[in-house]
Short mmCIF file of C-alpha atoms in Angstrom, two decimals:
data_model
loop_
_atom_site.label_atom_id
_atom_site.label_comp_id
_atom_site.label_asym_id
_atom_site.label_seq_id
_atom_site.Cartn_x
_atom_site.Cartn_y
_atom_site.Cartn_z
CA MET A 1 35.37 170.27 -9.46
CA ARG A 2 38.67 172.10 -9.01
CA GLU A 3 38.07 173.13 -5.37
CA PRO A 4 37.14 169.68 -3.98
CA SER A 5 39.89 168.11 -6.09
CA THR A 6 42.45 170.49 -4.62
CA LEU A 7 41.25 169.66 -1.11
CA LEU A 8 41.47 165.93 -1.86
CA LEU A 9 44.97 166.41 -3.24
CA CYS A 10 46.08 168.07 0.00
CA LEU A 11 44.38 165.49 2.22
CA THR A 12 45.81 162.47 0.40
CA ALA A 13 49.29 164.02 0.38
CA ILE A 14 49.09 164.64 4.13
CA ILE A 15 47.90 161.07 4.72
CA LEU A 16 50.88 159.73 2.77
CA VAL A 17 53.33 161.81 4.79
CA VAL A 18 51.73 161.05 8.16
CA ARG A 19 51.43 157.30 7.57
CA ALA A 20 54.85 156.87 5.95
CA PRO A 21 57.02 156.44 9.11
CA TYR A 22 55.17 153.35 10.30
CA ALA A 23 53.25 152.16 7.22
CA LEU A 24 56.37 151.27 5.26
CA ASN A 25 57.54 149.00 8.08
CA SER A 26 54.19 147.52 9.12
CA ALA A 27 52.19 145.18 6.91
CA ALA A 28 49.00 146.03 8.81
CA ALA A 29 49.38 149.75 8.13
CA ARG A 30 50.44 149.42 4.49
CA PRO A 31 46.97 149.13 2.85
CA GLY A 32 45.95 152.50 4.27
CA TRP A 33 49.10 154.09 2.87
CA LEU A 34 48.54 152.46 -0.53
CA ALA A 35 44.95 153.75 -0.52
CA GLY A 36 46.33 157.26 -0.12
CA ALA A 37 48.97 156.72 -2.82
CA PHE A 38 46.47 155.52 -5.42
CA GLY A 39 44.03 158.22 -4.33
CA LEU A 40 46.67 160.87 -4.93
CA LEU A 41 47.37 159.42 -8.39
CA ALA A 42 43.64 159.43 -9.17
CA VAL A 43 43.35 163.11 -8.24
CA ILE A 44 46.41 163.94 -10.36
CA CYS A 45 44.71 162.28 -13.34
CA LEU A 46 41.89 164.85 -13.10
CA GLY A 47 44.36 167.31 -14.61
CA PHE A 48 44.38 170.11 -12.04
CA LEU A 49 47.91 169.55 -10.74
CA VAL A 50 49.51 168.18 -13.91
CA PRO A 51 47.78 169.18 -17.18
CA VAL A 52 46.19 166.19 -18.90
CA PRO A 53 48.21 166.67 -22.15
CA ALA A 54 51.47 166.54 -20.18
CA LEU A 55 50.31 163.48 -18.24
CA ASP A 56 49.11 161.82 -21.43
CA ALA A 57 52.46 162.46 -23.12
CA VAL A 58 54.23 160.56 -20.36
CA LEU A 59 51.86 157.63 -20.94
CA GLY A 60 52.47 157.50 -24.69
CA SER A 61 49.91 160.07 -25.96
CA ALA A 62 47.20 157.45 -26.36
CA GLY A 63 44.57 158.69 -23.90
CA TYR A 64 45.58 156.26 -21.18
CA TRP A 65 45.32 158.98 -18.52
CA ASN A 66 41.61 158.22 -18.26
CA ILE A 67 41.95 154.48 -17.59
CA LEU A 68 44.83 155.24 -15.23
CA GLY A 69 42.59 157.57 -13.24
CA SER A 70 39.67 155.14 -13.01
CA THR A 71 41.94 152.19 -12.13
CA SER A 72 43.74 154.26 -9.49
CA THR A 73 40.42 155.26 -7.92
CA THR A 74 39.27 151.63 -7.86
CA LEU A 75 42.53 150.46 -6.25
CA SER A 76 42.38 153.30 -3.72
CA PHE A 77 38.97 152.09 -2.53
CA HIS A 78 40.21 148.50 -2.66
CA PHE A 79 43.13 149.20 -0.33
CA MET A 80 40.88 151.32 1.87
CA TYR A 81 38.64 148.26 2.23
CA GLN A 82 41.67 146.10 3.07
CA ALA A 83 42.69 148.59 5.77
CA ILE A 84 39.18 148.54 7.23
CA LEU A 85 39.14 144.73 7.31
CA ILE A 86 42.44 144.74 9.23
CA TYR A 87 41.14 147.38 11.65
CA THR A 88 37.82 145.58 12.20
CA SER A 89 39.36 142.05 12.17
CA ARG A 90 36.75 140.91 9.68
CA PRO A 91 37.39 138.28 6.96
CA LEU A 92 37.62 139.06 3.27
CA PRO A 93 34.61 137.82 1.23
CA ARG A 94 35.45 134.52 -0.43
CA TYR A 95 35.38 135.59 -4.09
CA TYR A 96 36.28 139.24 -3.60
CA HIS A 97 39.63 139.17 -5.43
CA TYR A 98 38.13 137.32 -8.40
CA GLY A 99 35.40 139.93 -8.64
CA LEU A 100 37.91 142.78 -8.42
CA LEU A 101 40.12 141.30 -11.15
CA PHE A 102 37.09 140.68 -13.37
CA ALA A 103 35.87 144.26 -12.90
CA LEU A 104 39.29 145.73 -13.72
CA ALA A 105 39.62 143.50 -16.78
CA ALA A 106 36.09 144.30 -18.00
CA SER A 107 36.64 148.02 -17.48
CA SER A 108 39.94 147.96 -19.37
CA ALA A 109 38.47 145.89 -22.20
CA SER A 110 35.52 148.27 -22.56
CA PHE A 111 37.91 151.23 -22.64
CA CYS A 112 39.82 149.64 -25.51
CA PHE A 113 36.65 149.46 -27.64
CA ILE A 114 36.00 153.21 -27.37
CA ARG A 115 36.64 154.88 -30.74
CA GLY A 116 38.09 158.36 -31.09
CA ARG A 117 41.30 160.31 -30.47
CA GLN A 118 41.18 160.30 -26.70
CA GLU A 119 44.51 162.10 -26.47
CA GLU A 120 42.74 165.25 -27.69
CA PHE A 121 40.73 165.68 -24.49
CA GLU A 122 41.99 167.71 -21.55
CA SER A 123 39.48 166.70 -18.87
CA VAL A 124 37.05 163.94 -17.90
CA GLU A 125 34.16 166.24 -18.80
CA GLU A 126 35.46 166.68 -22.36
CA PHE A 127 36.02 162.93 -22.68
CA ILE A 128 32.45 162.14 -21.62
CA ALA A 129 30.81 164.93 -23.64
CA ALA A 130 32.53 163.84 -26.85
CA LEU A 131 32.27 160.07 -26.53
CA ILE A 132 29.23 159.28 -24.35
CA GLN A 133 27.17 158.46 -27.47
CA GLN A 134 29.25 155.30 -27.84
CA PRO A 135 27.86 152.38 -25.80
CA TRP A 136 31.37 151.30 -24.78
CA THR A 137 31.98 154.66 -23.11
CA ALA A 138 28.89 154.29 -20.94
CA ILE A 139 29.72 150.64 -20.22
CA TYR A 140 33.34 151.43 -19.31
CA LEU A 141 32.41 154.22 -16.91
CA SER A 142 29.47 152.26 -15.45
CA ILE A 143 31.68 149.26 -14.64
CA TYR A 144 34.24 151.54 -12.97
CA LEU A 145 31.67 153.50 -10.96
CA GLY A 146 29.76 150.35 -10.05
CA THR A 147 32.91 148.62 -8.82
CA VAL A 148 33.77 151.56 -6.56
CA ALA A 149 30.18 151.59 -5.27
CA ILE A 150 30.28 147.85 -4.48
CA ILE A 151 33.61 148.15 -2.64
CA SER A 152 32.18 151.11 -0.73
CA GLY A 153 29.16 148.99 0.19
CA LEU A 154 31.38 146.19 1.49
CA SER A 155 33.41 148.72 3.47
CA PHE A 156 30.23 150.25 4.90
CA HIS A 157 29.06 146.80 6.01
CA ALA A 158 32.39 146.04 7.72
CA VAL A 159 32.33 149.34 9.61
CA TRP A 160 28.63 149.00 10.47
CA LYS A 161 29.12 145.51 11.93
CA THR A 162 32.01 146.61 14.17
CA PRO A 163 30.81 148.41 17.32
CA PRO A 164 31.02 151.25 17.83
CA PRO A 165 30.70 152.12 14.13
CA THR A 166 32.64 155.20 13.01
CA LYS A 167 30.07 157.70 11.77
CA THR A 168 32.54 159.56 9.56
CA PHE A 169 33.25 156.41 7.54
CA LEU A 170 29.60 155.38 7.41
CA ALA A 171 28.59 158.77 6.06
CA GLY A 172 31.49 158.83 3.62
CA PHE A 173 30.74 155.45 2.08
CA ILE A 174 27.00 156.18 1.82
CA LEU A 175 27.71 159.45 0.01
CA VAL A 176 30.12 157.73 -2.40
CA ILE A 177 27.56 155.02 -3.18
CA LEU A 178 24.78 157.56 -3.77
CA GLY A 179 27.09 159.70 -5.89
CA ASN A 180 28.19 156.82 -8.10
CA VAL A 181 24.66 155.49 -8.56
CA THR A 182 23.62 159.01 -9.57
CA ASP A 183 26.49 159.25 -12.05
CA ILE A 184 25.69 155.88 -13.62
CA GLY A 185 22.13 157.04 -14.19
CA LEU A 186 23.43 160.32 -15.56
CA LEU A 187 25.73 158.56 -18.04
CA TRP A 188 22.93 156.49 -19.52
CA LEU A 189 20.62 159.52 -19.72
CA GLN A 190 23.36 161.32 -21.64
CA HIS A 191 23.89 158.29 -23.84
CA THR A 192 20.22 157.81 -24.71
CA ARG A 193 19.28 161.52 -24.80
CA LEU A 194 15.85 160.66 -23.41
CA VAL A 195 15.50 163.73 -21.20
CA ASP A 196 15.94 167.47 -21.35
CA PRO A 197 19.63 168.58 -21.20
CA GLY A 198 18.94 170.45 -17.97
CA ILE A 199 18.36 167.21 -16.05
CA PRO A 200 21.84 165.74 -16.75
CA ALA A 201 23.38 169.09 -15.76
CA PHE A 202 21.56 168.96 -12.42
CA LEU A 203 22.49 165.30 -11.87
CA TYR A 204 26.15 166.05 -12.61
CA LYS A 205 26.21 168.74 -9.92
CA LEU A 206 24.48 166.32 -7.55
CA TYR A 207 27.06 163.63 -8.31
CA ILE A 208 29.96 166.02 -7.68
CA ALA A 209 28.43 167.11 -4.36
CA LEU A 210 27.73 163.56 -3.18
CA PHE A 211 30.89 161.81 -4.36
CA PHE A 212 33.42 164.43 -3.36
CA SER A 213 31.73 165.05 0.00
CA GLY A 214 31.93 161.32 0.67
CA VAL A 215 35.58 161.00 -0.35
CA ILE A 216 36.54 164.06 1.70
CA ALA A 217 34.78 162.55 4.73
CA LEU A 218 36.70 159.29 4.22
CA CYS A 219 40.00 161.17 3.90
CA VAL A 220 39.28 163.08 7.12
CA GLY A 221 38.52 159.80 8.88
CA PHE A 222 41.70 158.18 7.61
CA LEU A 223 43.74 161.27 8.44
CA ARG A 224 42.47 161.22 12.00
CA GLY A 225 43.36 157.54 12.29
CA SER A 226 46.74 158.19 10.70
CA ILE A 227 47.56 160.91 13.22
CA LEU A 228 46.59 158.64 16.12
CA SER A 229 48.69 155.79 14.68
CA LEU A 230 51.67 158.09 14.15
CA ASN A 231 51.36 159.30 17.73
CA ARG A 232 51.43 155.71 19.02
CA TYR A 233 54.41 154.92 16.77
CA LEU A 234 56.36 157.89 18.14
CA GLN A 235 55.44 156.95 21.70
CA PHE A 236 56.80 153.43 21.26
CA VAL A 237 59.94 154.80 19.58
CA TYR A 238 60.48 157.15 22.54
CA TYR A 239 60.02 154.45 25.19
CA ALA A 240 62.13 151.93 23.27
CA PHE A 241 65.07 154.32 23.05
CA ARG A 242 64.73 155.26 26.72
CA ILE A 243 64.68 151.57 27.68
CA ARG A 244 67.73 151.05 25.47
CA ARG A 245 69.50 153.75 27.49
CA ILE A 246 68.54 151.94 30.71
CA LEU A 247 69.88 148.66 29.36
CA SER A 248 73.16 150.32 28.39
CA ARG A 249 74.01 150.38 32.11
CA THR A 250 74.17 146.59 32.00
CA GLY A 251 76.87 146.65 29.31
CA THR A 252 74.67 144.91 26.73
CA GLU A 253 73.66 146.10 23.27
CA ALA A 254 70.17 144.70 23.51
CA LEU A 255 68.15 146.95 21.21
CA ASP A 256 69.37 147.95 17.77
CA PRO A 257 68.38 151.54 16.79
CA ALA A 258 67.35 150.42 13.30
CA ALA A 259 65.16 147.69 14.79
CA ILE A 260 63.54 150.25 17.10
CA LEU A 261 62.58 152.45 14.15
CA MET A 262 61.34 149.44 12.18
CA GLU A 263 59.37 147.74 14.98
CA PRO A 264 59.19 150.08 17.97
CA LYS A 265 56.41 148.15 19.68
CA ASN A 266 58.31 144.85 19.53
CA SER A 267 61.50 146.60 20.65
CA CYS A 268 59.71 148.18 23.58
CA TYR A 269 58.30 144.82 24.62
CA GLN A 270 61.65 143.04 24.31
CA GLY A 271 63.39 145.84 26.22
CA LEU A 272 60.96 145.58 29.10
CA ILE A 273 61.46 141.81 29.27
CA LEU A 274 65.24 142.26 29.41
CA VAL A 275 65.00 144.92 32.11
CA ARG A 276 62.88 142.61 34.25
CA ASP A 277 65.26 139.70 33.61
CA PHE A 278 68.21 141.77 34.82
CA MET A 279 66.25 142.98 37.85
CA THR A 280 65.30 139.41 38.77
CA LEU A 281 68.55 137.61 38.02
CA GLY A 282 71.28 140.20 38.26
CA GLY A 283 70.21 142.51 41.01
CA PHE A 284 69.72 145.35 38.55
CA ILE A 285 68.09 148.33 40.28
CA LEU A 286 66.08 151.10 38.63
CA ASN A 287 65.92 154.61 39.99
CA GLY A 288 62.60 156.40 40.43
CA ALA A 289 62.52 157.99 36.96
CA GLU A 290 63.45 154.73 35.26
CA LEU A 291 60.82 152.82 37.19
CA THR A 292 58.18 155.36 36.19
CA LEU A 293 59.29 155.11 32.57
CA THR A 294 59.01 151.33 32.46
CA GLN A 295 55.59 151.47 34.10
CA LYS A 296 54.34 153.93 31.46
CA ALA A 297 55.78 151.77 28.69
CA ASP A 298 54.02 148.75 30.16
CA GLU A 299 50.73 150.67 30.32
CA LEU A 300 51.10 151.65 26.67
CA LEU A 301 51.66 148.01 25.72
CA THR A 302 48.60 147.05 27.75
CA ASP A 303 46.49 149.58 25.83
CA PHE A 304 47.97 148.55 22.47
CA PRO A 305 49.20 144.96 22.83
CA LEU A 306 51.26 143.03 20.30
CA THR A 307 49.20 141.27 17.66
CA THR A 308 52.01 138.90 16.66
CA PRO A 309 54.72 137.30 18.80
CA PRO A 310 57.94 139.36 18.80
CA THR A 311 61.04 137.90 17.18
CA ARG A 312 63.95 137.28 19.48
#
């Protein structure tokens, strides 16, 4: 598990860095950034970057690292789903938030009923091996895995219903669903001890292959989208500052630099409107380079139009 976990750690960290410039200032981009943040926390809770005993000590030495990891994973998929709904312009299912809150509450309650000194374990594998005979352990993990599988199914449906569907996301969500269903079956086989020990060992390897392959595919898809979004952000920043330089010839301070960095698309749009106003009303003349610049900025806005009216 160490190798795929290390890869996930790197991918989620890169996503956070790439999305940060525009995600922190854009409500539409924020769910994707939060998905990466909770995903990074979930990977950390596996114990490969920060040893589990050190992480557990920070949380009060009560074994809460495990519930933190499962909750972080659930919230990562939740915010990923929110980001997909924004991207696909699809509505949120009516009772989704109630179901999510119920699942988190049921998972936490089940965790609290597990007996044993959970602070003694240094990995998820040790936790499961020592405590899977307790029904509450199997219930707790099943609720968590089932919740992630359901959110993945909803995300798959949203992507599938939005042409053209992104194959990377479709494959990723299918693999996560198959992996989690496999792991739920594995947990109850371990709990009941109805089969030969070799079968759970095989199913665990299958779960690792399916789940981590799916999550890596999703991270690659989000990273690609993050890079494209960052590129558009930087393009709008560039054109907004160039338009601001053009407007400086009129003696007006039309575009604030901080506003450009916060909302470059709105600033670009407002700058173009002001340039055209000055050209129409004040006889303001653009040279060839400036005219080309404004045309390119206008083309970029045509390709990626405003979704909300700009504030004056």
